[in-house]
């Protein structure tokens, strides 16, 4: 059974939102890059890849459900922040906003009795809990450190050790009909 048009449109909107998230985090990566905080930049580059993976997971799902992926322009993203705390506070705010978007998709799937999409969205519901928790914990640590140089460098090392999810490459390269 092909996906409902309303659900198709909503998922295309979410592909755009995930690509916008990716773009936002890449902008944040470049902000850290310019300050030689390479660990922070690495964390943001990883986040960029994760968001691209989120978009591609929706992309693949839409293809599998007989929908048509339609890509829209990606909205402009900020390029300047006051300090690293402000950057991560924006991450927290942004992830909360995305959680709201995912919840709206779940609501629509249930209204349409689209159990397949509802089930598929569970992964995102869980992922958002993790994303909000991780970003919130980083803000808390950054506030403790404040402007202590040693603390910031230590945090740079910690964030620089973040591994890319094993799902990134297989999801992005999961071409329908090739599996
Ligand atoms: Fe995402
Ligand atoms: Fe996210």
mmCIF file with all atom_site columns, C-alpha atoms and ligand atoms in Angstrom:
data_model
loop_
_atom_site.group_PDB
_atom_site.id
_atom_site.type_symbol
_atom_site.label_atom_id
_atom_site.label_alt_id
_atom_site.label_comp_id
_atom_site.label_asym_id
_atom_site.label_entity_id
_atom_site.label_seq_id
_atom_site.pdbx_PDB_ins_code
_atom_site.Cartn_x
_atom_site.Cartn_y
_atom_site.Cartn_z
_atom_site.occupancy
_atom_site.B_iso_or_equiv
_atom_site.pdbx_formal_charge
_atom_site.auth_seq_id
_atom_site.auth_comp_id
_atom_site.auth_asym_id
_atom_site.auth_atom_id
_atom_site.pdbx_PDB_model_num
ATOM   1   C  CA  . UNK A 1 1   ? 0.000  0.000  0.000  1.00 0.00 ? 1   UNK A CA  1
ATOM   2   C  CA  . UNK A 1 2   ? 1.483  3.320  -1.111 1.00 0.00 ? 2   UNK A CA  1
ATOM   3   C  CA  . UNK A 1 3   ? 2.022  6.032  1.444  1.00 0.00 ? 3   UNK A CA  1
ATOM   4   C  CA  . UNK A 1 4   ? -0.706 8.687  1.938  1.00 0.00 ? 4   UNK A CA  1
ATOM   5   C  CA  . UNK A 1 5   ? 0.033  12.007 0.163  1.00 0.00 ? 5   UNK A CA  1
ATOM   6   C  CA  . UNK A 1 6   ? -0.269 13.937 3.421  1.00 0.00 ? 6   UNK A CA  1
ATOM   7   C  CA  . UNK A 1 7   ? 2.305  11.695 5.073  1.00 0.00 ? 7   UNK A CA  1
ATOM   8   C  CA  . UNK A 1 8   ? 4.542  11.944 1.994  1.00 0.00 ? 8   UNK A CA  1
ATOM   9   C  CA  . UNK A 1 9   ? 4.482  15.758 2.162  1.00 0.00 ? 9   UNK A CA  1
ATOM   10  C  CA  . UNK A 1 10  ? 5.184  15.723 5.904  1.00 0.00 ? 10  UNK A CA  1
ATOM   11  C  CA  . UNK A 1 11  ? 8.148  13.358 5.492  1.00 0.00 ? 11  UNK A CA  1
ATOM   12  C  CA  . UNK A 1 12  ? 9.560  15.521 2.694  1.00 0.00 ? 12  UNK A CA  1
ATOM   13  C  CA  . UNK A 1 13  ? 9.306  18.428 5.131  1.00 0.00 ? 13  UNK A CA  1
ATOM   14  C  CA  . UNK A 1 14  ? 11.214 16.390 7.716  1.00 0.00 ? 14  UNK A CA  1
ATOM   15  C  CA  . UNK A 1 15  ? 13.950 15.474 5.207  1.00 0.00 ? 15  UNK A CA  1
ATOM   16  C  CA  . UNK A 1 16  ? 14.387 19.226 4.756  1.00 0.00 ? 16  UNK A CA  1
ATOM   17  C  CA  . UNK A 1 17  ? 14.427 19.819 8.536  1.00 0.00 ? 17  UNK A CA  1
ATOM   18  C  CA  . UNK A 1 18  ? 17.096 17.120 9.014  1.00 0.00 ? 18  UNK A CA  1
ATOM   19  C  CA  . UNK A 1 19  ? 19.241 18.576 6.220  1.00 0.00 ? 19  UNK A CA  1
ATOM   20  C  CA  . UNK A 1 20  ? 18.794 21.995 7.819  1.00 0.00 ? 20  UNK A CA  1
ATOM   21  C  CA  . UNK A 1 21  ? 19.989 20.519 11.130 1.00 0.00 ? 21  UNK A CA  1
ATOM   22  C  CA  . UNK A 1 22  ? 23.016 19.058 9.348  1.00 0.00 ? 22  UNK A CA  1
ATOM   23  C  CA  . UNK A 1 23  ? 23.768 22.465 7.836  1.00 0.00 ? 23  UNK A CA  1
ATOM   24  C  CA  . UNK A 1 24  ? 23.391 24.188 11.225 1.00 0.00 ? 24  UNK A CA  1
ATOM   25  C  CA  . UNK A 1 25  ? 25.873 21.808 12.857 1.00 0.00 ? 25  UNK A CA  1
ATOM   26  C  CA  . UNK A 1 26  ? 28.319 22.188 9.987  1.00 0.00 ? 26  UNK A CA  1
ATOM   27  C  CA  . UNK A 1 27  ? 28.144 25.955 10.515 1.00 0.00 ? 27  UNK A CA  1
ATOM   28  C  CA  . UNK A 1 28  ? 28.882 25.377 14.198 1.00 0.00 ? 28  UNK A CA  1
ATOM   29  C  CA  . UNK A 1 29  ? 31.806 23.105 13.230 1.00 0.00 ? 29  UNK A CA  1
ATOM   30  C  CA  . UNK A 1 30  ? 33.291 25.904 11.150 1.00 0.00 ? 30  UNK A CA  1
ATOM   31  C  CA  . UNK A 1 31  ? 32.909 28.344 14.074 1.00 0.00 ? 31  UNK A CA  1
ATOM   32  C  CA  . UNK A 1 32  ? 34.975 26.011 16.282 1.00 0.00 ? 32  UNK A CA  1
ATOM   33  C  CA  . UNK A 1 33  ? 37.419 25.308 13.454 1.00 0.00 ? 33  UNK A CA  1
ATOM   34  C  CA  . UNK A 1 34  ? 38.160 29.054 13.251 1.00 0.00 ? 34  UNK A CA  1
ATOM   35  C  CA  . UNK A 1 35  ? 39.017 28.991 16.983 1.00 0.00 ? 35  UNK A CA  1
ATOM   36  C  CA  . UNK A 1 36  ? 41.301 25.947 16.698 1.00 0.00 ? 36  UNK A CA  1
ATOM   37  C  CA  . UNK A 1 37  ? 38.984 23.982 18.973 1.00 0.00 ? 37  UNK A CA  1
ATOM   38  C  CA  . UNK A 1 38  ? 39.304 20.899 16.803 1.00 0.00 ? 38  UNK A CA  1
ATOM   39  C  CA  . UNK A 1 39  ? 37.637 18.505 19.240 1.00 0.00 ? 39  UNK A CA  1
ATOM   40  C  CA  . UNK A 1 40  ? 34.500 20.673 19.402 1.00 0.00 ? 40  UNK A CA  1
ATOM   41  C  CA  . UNK A 1 41  ? 34.635 20.955 15.611 1.00 0.00 ? 41  UNK A CA  1
ATOM   42  C  CA  . UNK A 1 42  ? 34.930 17.167 15.313 1.00 0.00 ? 42  UNK A CA  1
ATOM   43  C  CA  . UNK A 1 43  ? 31.854 16.719 17.512 1.00 0.00 ? 43  UNK A CA  1
ATOM   44  C  CA  . UNK A 1 44  ? 29.901 19.091 15.257 1.00 0.00 ? 44  UNK A CA  1
ATOM   45  C  CA  . UNK A 1 45  ? 31.141 17.370 12.082 1.00 0.00 ? 45  UNK A CA  1
ATOM   46  C  CA  . UNK A 1 46  ? 29.965 14.079 13.569 1.00 0.00 ? 46  UNK A CA  1
ATOM   47  C  CA  . UNK A 1 47  ? 26.619 15.682 14.372 1.00 0.00 ? 47  UNK A CA  1
ATOM   48  C  CA  . UNK A 1 48  ? 26.433 16.908 10.774 1.00 0.00 ? 48  UNK A CA  1
ATOM   49  C  CA  . UNK A 1 49  ? 26.883 13.329 9.529  1.00 0.00 ? 49  UNK A CA  1
ATOM   50  C  CA  . UNK A 1 50  ? 24.308 11.990 11.987 1.00 0.00 ? 50  UNK A CA  1
ATOM   51  C  CA  . UNK A 1 51  ? 21.723 14.509 10.767 1.00 0.00 ? 51  UNK A CA  1
ATOM   52  C  CA  . UNK A 1 52  ? 22.484 13.645 7.155  1.00 0.00 ? 52  UNK A CA  1
ATOM   53  C  CA  . UNK A 1 53  ? 21.904 10.015 8.126  1.00 0.00 ? 53  UNK A CA  1
ATOM   54  C  CA  . UNK A 1 54  ? 18.550 10.990 9.731  1.00 0.00 ? 54  UNK A CA  1
ATOM   55  C  CA  . UNK A 1 55  ? 17.523 12.675 6.473  1.00 0.00 ? 55  UNK A CA  1
ATOM   56  C  CA  . UNK A 1 56  ? 18.602 9.654  4.422  1.00 0.00 ? 56  UNK A CA  1
ATOM   57  C  CA  . UNK A 1 57  ? 16.723 7.270  6.693  1.00 0.00 ? 57  UNK A CA  1
ATOM   58  C  CA  . UNK A 1 58  ? 13.538 9.203  5.827  1.00 0.00 ? 58  UNK A CA  1
ATOM   59  C  CA  . UNK A 1 59  ? 14.596 9.334  2.166  1.00 0.00 ? 59  UNK A CA  1
ATOM   60  C  CA  . UNK A 1 60  ? 15.018 5.549  2.007  1.00 0.00 ? 60  UNK A CA  1
ATOM   61  C  CA  . UNK A 1 61  ? 11.755 4.980  3.849  1.00 0.00 ? 61  UNK A CA  1
ATOM   62  C  CA  . UNK A 1 62  ? 9.822  7.201  1.454  1.00 0.00 ? 62  UNK A CA  1
ATOM   63  C  CA  . UNK A 1 63  ? 11.294 5.317  -1.521 1.00 0.00 ? 63  UNK A CA  1
ATOM   64  C  CA  . UNK A 1 64  ? 10.376 1.980  0.042  1.00 0.00 ? 64  UNK A CA  1
ATOM   65  C  CA  . UNK A 1 65  ? 6.802  3.144  0.623  1.00 0.00 ? 65  UNK A CA  1
ATOM   66  C  CA  . UNK A 1 66  ? 6.277  4.193  -2.989 1.00 0.00 ? 66  UNK A CA  1
ATOM   67  C  CA  . UNK A 1 67  ? 6.565  7.901  -2.184 1.00 0.00 ? 67  UNK A CA  1
ATOM   68  C  CA  . UNK A 1 68  ? 8.440  10.558 -4.112 1.00 0.00 ? 68  UNK A CA  1
ATOM   69  C  CA  . UNK A 1 69  ? 11.309 12.440 -2.459 1.00 0.00 ? 69  UNK A CA  1
ATOM   70  C  CA  . UNK A 1 70  ? 11.170 16.151 -3.297 1.00 0.00 ? 70  UNK A CA  1
ATOM   71  C  CA  . UNK A 1 71  ? 14.087 18.260 -2.097 1.00 0.00 ? 71  UNK A CA  1
ATOM   72  C  CA  . UNK A 1 72  ? 13.457 21.870 -1.120 1.00 0.00 ? 72  UNK A CA  1
ATOM   73  C  CA  . UNK A 1 73  ? 15.970 24.689 -0.500 1.00 0.00 ? 73  UNK A CA  1
ATOM   74  C  CA  . UNK A 1 74  ? 17.748 24.435 2.833  1.00 0.00 ? 74  UNK A CA  1
ATOM   75  C  CA  . UNK A 1 75  ? 17.104 27.426 5.103  1.00 0.00 ? 75  UNK A CA  1
ATOM   76  C  CA  . UNK A 1 76  ? 19.884 29.802 6.078  1.00 0.00 ? 76  UNK A CA  1
ATOM   77  C  CA  . UNK A 1 77  ? 21.763 29.005 9.297  1.00 0.00 ? 77  UNK A CA  1
ATOM   78  C  CA  . UNK A 1 78  ? 23.500 31.299 11.805 1.00 0.00 ? 78  UNK A CA  1
ATOM   79  C  CA  . UNK A 1 79  ? 27.260 31.709 11.549 1.00 0.00 ? 79  UNK A CA  1
ATOM   80  C  CA  . UNK A 1 80  ? 28.176 33.609 14.734 1.00 0.00 ? 80  UNK A CA  1
ATOM   81  C  CA  . UNK A 1 81  ? 27.836 32.855 18.424 1.00 0.00 ? 81  UNK A CA  1
ATOM   82  C  CA  . UNK A 1 82  ? 29.042 34.663 21.535 1.00 0.00 ? 82  UNK A CA  1
ATOM   83  C  CA  . UNK A 1 83  ? 30.831 31.669 23.062 1.00 0.00 ? 83  UNK A CA  1
ATOM   84  C  CA  . UNK A 1 84  ? 30.790 27.856 23.201 1.00 0.00 ? 84  UNK A CA  1
ATOM   85  C  CA  . UNK A 1 85  ? 27.984 27.872 25.789 1.00 0.00 ? 85  UNK A CA  1
ATOM   86  C  CA  . UNK A 1 86  ? 25.755 29.846 23.421 1.00 0.00 ? 86  UNK A CA  1
ATOM   87  C  CA  . UNK A 1 87  ? 26.537 27.366 20.628 1.00 0.00 ? 87  UNK A CA  1
ATOM   88  C  CA  . UNK A 1 88  ? 25.493 24.362 22.696 1.00 0.00 ? 88  UNK A CA  1
ATOM   89  C  CA  . UNK A 1 89  ? 22.461 26.155 24.116 1.00 0.00 ? 89  UNK A CA  1
ATOM   90  C  CA  . UNK A 1 90  ? 21.334 26.558 20.528 1.00 0.00 ? 90  UNK A CA  1
ATOM   91  C  CA  . UNK A 1 91  ? 21.901 22.821 19.967 1.00 0.00 ? 91  UNK A CA  1
ATOM   92  C  CA  . UNK A 1 92  ? 19.602 22.060 22.923 1.00 0.00 ? 92  UNK A CA  1
ATOM   93  C  CA  . UNK A 1 93  ? 16.944 24.486 21.642 1.00 0.00 ? 93  UNK A CA  1
ATOM   94  C  CA  . UNK A 1 94  ? 17.199 23.106 18.134 1.00 0.00 ? 94  UNK A CA  1
ATOM   95  C  CA  . UNK A 1 95  ? 16.897 19.476 19.234 1.00 0.00 ? 95  UNK A CA  1
ATOM   96  C  CA  . UNK A 1 96  ? 13.809 20.306 21.327 1.00 0.00 ? 96  UNK A CA  1
ATOM   97  C  CA  . UNK A 1 97  ? 12.288 21.879 18.220 1.00 0.00 ? 97  UNK A CA  1
ATOM   98  C  CA  . UNK A 1 98  ? 13.060 18.760 16.158 1.00 0.00 ? 98  UNK A CA  1
ATOM   99  C  CA  . UNK A 1 99  ? 11.505 16.564 18.858 1.00 0.00 ? 99  UNK A CA  1
ATOM   100 C  CA  . UNK A 1 100 ? 8.327  18.614 18.410 1.00 0.00 ? 100 UNK A CA  1
ATOM   101 C  CA  . UNK A 1 101 ? 8.436  17.986 14.647 1.00 0.00 ? 101 UNK A CA  1
ATOM   102 C  CA  . UNK A 1 102 ? 8.897  14.228 15.145 1.00 0.00 ? 102 UNK A CA  1
ATOM   103 C  CA  . UNK A 1 103 ? 5.976  14.173 17.597 1.00 0.00 ? 103 UNK A CA  1
ATOM   104 C  CA  . UNK A 1 104 ? 3.812  15.929 15.000 1.00 0.00 ? 104 UNK A CA  1
ATOM   105 C  CA  . UNK A 1 105 ? 4.720  13.248 12.448 1.00 0.00 ? 105 UNK A CA  1
ATOM   106 C  CA  . UNK A 1 106 ? 3.743  10.520 14.927 1.00 0.00 ? 106 UNK A CA  1
ATOM   107 C  CA  . UNK A 1 107 ? 0.402  12.263 15.479 1.00 0.00 ? 107 UNK A CA  1
ATOM   108 C  CA  . UNK A 1 108 ? -0.239 12.432 11.726 1.00 0.00 ? 108 UNK A CA  1
ATOM   109 C  CA  . UNK A 1 109 ? 0.728  8.770  11.204 1.00 0.00 ? 109 UNK A CA  1
ATOM   110 C  CA  . UNK A 1 110 ? -1.762 7.772  13.899 1.00 0.00 ? 110 UNK A CA  1
ATOM   111 C  CA  . UNK A 1 111 ? -4.507 9.993  12.451 1.00 0.00 ? 111 UNK A CA  1
ATOM   112 C  CA  . UNK A 1 112 ? -3.991 8.272  9.109  1.00 0.00 ? 112 UNK A CA  1
ATOM   113 C  CA  . UNK A 1 113 ? -3.831 4.764  10.621 1.00 0.00 ? 113 UNK A CA  1
ATOM   114 C  CA  . UNK A 1 114 ? -0.409 4.517  9.011  1.00 0.00 ? 114 UNK A CA  1
ATOM   115 C  CA  . UNK A 1 115 ? 1.074  1.879  11.323 1.00 0.00 ? 115 UNK A CA  1
ATOM   116 C  CA  . UNK A 1 116 ? 4.186  1.367  9.207  1.00 0.00 ? 116 UNK A CA  1
ATOM   117 C  CA  . UNK A 1 117 ? 5.196  5.038  9.504  1.00 0.00 ? 117 UNK A CA  1
ATOM   118 C  CA  . UNK A 1 118 ? 4.214  5.098  13.165 1.00 0.00 ? 118 UNK A CA  1
ATOM   119 C  CA  . UNK A 1 119 ? 6.512  2.137  13.841 1.00 0.00 ? 119 UNK A CA  1
ATOM   120 C  CA  . UNK A 1 120 ? 9.327  3.610  11.719 1.00 0.00 ? 120 UNK A CA  1
ATOM   121 C  CA  . UNK A 1 121 ? 9.122  6.893  13.659 1.00 0.00 ? 121 UNK A CA  1
ATOM   122 C  CA  . UNK A 1 122 ? 9.788  5.102  16.960 1.00 0.00 ? 122 UNK A CA  1
ATOM   123 C  CA  . UNK A 1 123 ? 13.483 5.105  16.129 1.00 0.00 ? 123 UNK A CA  1
ATOM   124 C  CA  . UNK A 1 124 ? 13.413 8.918  15.877 1.00 0.00 ? 124 UNK A CA  1
ATOM   125 C  CA  . UNK A 1 125 ? 11.442 9.300  19.102 1.00 0.00 ? 125 UNK A CA  1
ATOM   126 C  CA  . UNK A 1 126 ? 14.164 7.356  20.938 1.00 0.00 ? 126 UNK A CA  1
ATOM   127 C  CA  . UNK A 1 127 ? 16.951 9.148  19.082 1.00 0.00 ? 127 UNK A CA  1
ATOM   128 C  CA  . UNK A 1 128 ? 15.579 12.556 20.134 1.00 0.00 ? 128 UNK A CA  1
ATOM   129 C  CA  . UNK A 1 129 ? 15.631 11.571 23.811 1.00 0.00 ? 129 UNK A CA  1
ATOM   130 C  CA  . UNK A 1 130 ? 19.318 10.759 23.420 1.00 0.00 ? 130 UNK A CA  1
ATOM   131 C  CA  . UNK A 1 131 ? 20.101 13.902 21.413 1.00 0.00 ? 131 UNK A CA  1
ATOM   132 C  CA  . UNK A 1 132 ? 18.459 16.223 23.944 1.00 0.00 ? 132 UNK A CA  1
ATOM   133 C  CA  . UNK A 1 133 ? 20.134 14.444 26.848 1.00 0.00 ? 133 UNK A CA  1
ATOM   134 C  CA  . UNK A 1 134 ? 23.619 14.570 25.277 1.00 0.00 ? 134 UNK A CA  1
ATOM   135 C  CA  . UNK A 1 135 ? 23.414 18.248 24.335 1.00 0.00 ? 135 UNK A CA  1
ATOM   136 C  CA  . UNK A 1 136 ? 21.962 19.180 27.742 1.00 0.00 ? 136 UNK A CA  1
ATOM   137 C  CA  . UNK A 1 137 ? 24.824 17.403 29.530 1.00 0.00 ? 137 UNK A CA  1
ATOM   138 C  CA  . UNK A 1 138 ? 27.414 19.273 27.437 1.00 0.00 ? 138 UNK A CA  1
ATOM   139 C  CA  . UNK A 1 139 ? 25.798 22.642 28.298 1.00 0.00 ? 139 UNK A CA  1
ATOM   140 C  CA  . UNK A 1 140 ? 25.898 21.740 32.001 1.00 0.00 ? 140 UNK A CA  1
ATOM   141 C  CA  . UNK A 1 141 ? 29.612 20.881 31.789 1.00 0.00 ? 141 UNK A CA  1
ATOM   142 C  CA  . UNK A 1 142 ? 30.437 24.017 29.795 1.00 0.00 ? 142 UNK A CA  1
ATOM   143 C  CA  . UNK A 1 143 ? 28.706 26.137 32.423 1.00 0.00 ? 143 UNK A CA  1
ATOM   144 C  CA  . UNK A 1 144 ? 30.821 24.509 35.138 1.00 0.00 ? 144 UNK A CA  1
ATOM   145 C  CA  . UNK A 1 145 ? 33.988 25.190 33.164 1.00 0.00 ? 145 UNK A CA  1
ATOM   146 C  CA  . UNK A 1 146 ? 32.930 28.744 32.177 1.00 0.00 ? 146 UNK A CA  1
ATOM   147 C  CA  . UNK A 1 147 ? 36.071 30.490 30.919 1.00 0.00 ? 147 UNK A CA  1
ATOM   148 C  CA  . UNK A 1 148 ? 38.669 28.184 32.427 1.00 0.00 ? 148 UNK A CA  1
ATOM   149 C  CA  . UNK A 1 149 ? 41.155 27.483 29.635 1.00 0.00 ? 149 UNK A CA  1
ATOM   150 C  CA  . UNK A 1 150 ? 42.292 24.128 30.981 1.00 0.00 ? 150 UNK A CA  1
ATOM   151 C  CA  . UNK A 1 151 ? 38.704 22.978 31.322 1.00 0.00 ? 151 UNK A CA  1
ATOM   152 C  CA  . UNK A 1 152 ? 37.890 24.025 27.770 1.00 0.00 ? 152 UNK A CA  1
ATOM   153 C  CA  . UNK A 1 153 ? 40.928 22.166 26.427 1.00 0.00 ? 153 UNK A CA  1
ATOM   154 C  CA  . UNK A 1 154 ? 39.987 19.063 28.383 1.00 0.00 ? 154 UNK A CA  1
ATOM   155 C  CA  . UNK A 1 155 ? 36.449 19.268 26.995 1.00 0.00 ? 155 UNK A CA  1
ATOM   156 C  CA  . UNK A 1 156 ? 37.942 19.692 23.521 1.00 0.00 ? 156 UNK A CA  1
ATOM   157 C  CA  . UNK A 1 157 ? 39.750 16.379 23.983 1.00 0.00 ? 157 UNK A CA  1
ATOM   158 C  CA  . UNK A 1 158 ? 36.625 14.669 25.258 1.00 0.00 ? 158 UNK A CA  1
ATOM   159 C  CA  . UNK A 1 159 ? 34.400 15.869 22.404 1.00 0.00 ? 159 UNK A CA  1
ATOM   160 C  CA  . UNK A 1 160 ? 37.143 15.048 19.900 1.00 0.00 ? 160 UNK A CA  1
ATOM   161 C  CA  . UNK A 1 161 ? 36.839 11.379 20.839 1.00 0.00 ? 161 UNK A CA  1
ATOM   162 C  CA  . UNK A 1 162 ? 33.225 11.097 19.665 1.00 0.00 ? 162 UNK A CA  1
ATOM   163 C  CA  . UNK A 1 163 ? 32.752 8.168  17.292 1.00 0.00 ? 163 UNK A CA  1
ATOM   164 C  CA  . UNK A 1 164 ? 30.482 8.270  14.262 1.00 0.00 ? 164 UNK A CA  1
ATOM   165 C  CA  . UNK A 1 165 ? 27.429 5.991  14.558 1.00 0.00 ? 165 UNK A CA  1
ATOM   166 C  CA  . UNK A 1 166 ? 27.877 2.689  12.754 1.00 0.00 ? 166 UNK A CA  1
ATOM   167 C  CA  . UNK A 1 167 ? 24.552 3.443  11.004 1.00 0.00 ? 167 UNK A CA  1
ATOM   168 C  CA  . UNK A 1 168 ? 25.852 6.476  9.106  1.00 0.00 ? 168 UNK A CA  1
ATOM   169 C  CA  . UNK A 1 169 ? 27.468 4.886  6.081  1.00 0.00 ? 169 UNK A CA  1
ATOM   170 C  CA  . UNK A 1 170 ? 25.079 1.916  5.607  1.00 0.00 ? 170 UNK A CA  1
ATOM   171 C  CA  . UNK A 1 171 ? 22.023 4.190  5.872  1.00 0.00 ? 171 UNK A CA  1
ATOM   172 C  CA  . UNK A 1 172 ? 23.321 6.766  3.438  1.00 0.00 ? 172 UNK A CA  1
ATOM   173 C  CA  . UNK A 1 173 ? 24.358 4.096  0.943  1.00 0.00 ? 173 UNK A CA  1
ATOM   174 C  CA  . UNK A 1 174 ? 21.252 1.939  1.389  1.00 0.00 ? 174 UNK A CA  1
ATOM   175 C  CA  . UNK A 1 175 ? 20.034 2.195  -2.182 1.00 0.00 ? 175 UNK A CA  1
ATOM   176 C  CA  . UNK A 1 176 ? 16.544 0.716  -2.551 1.00 0.00 ? 176 UNK A CA  1
ATOM   177 C  CA  . UNK A 1 177 ? 16.397 -2.360 -4.735 1.00 0.00 ? 177 UNK A CA  1
ATOM   178 C  CA  . UNK A 1 178 ? 20.065 -3.136 -4.228 1.00 0.00 ? 178 UNK A CA  1
ATOM   179 C  CA  . UNK A 1 179 ? 19.833 -4.861 -0.855 1.00 0.00 ? 179 UNK A CA  1
HETATM 180 FE FE1 . LIG B 2 .   ? 17.917 14.594 13.372 1.00 0.00 ? 1   LIG B FE1 1
HETATM 181 FE FE1 . LIG B 2 .   ? 19.453 15.948 15.957 1.00 0.00 ? 2   LIG B FE1 1
#
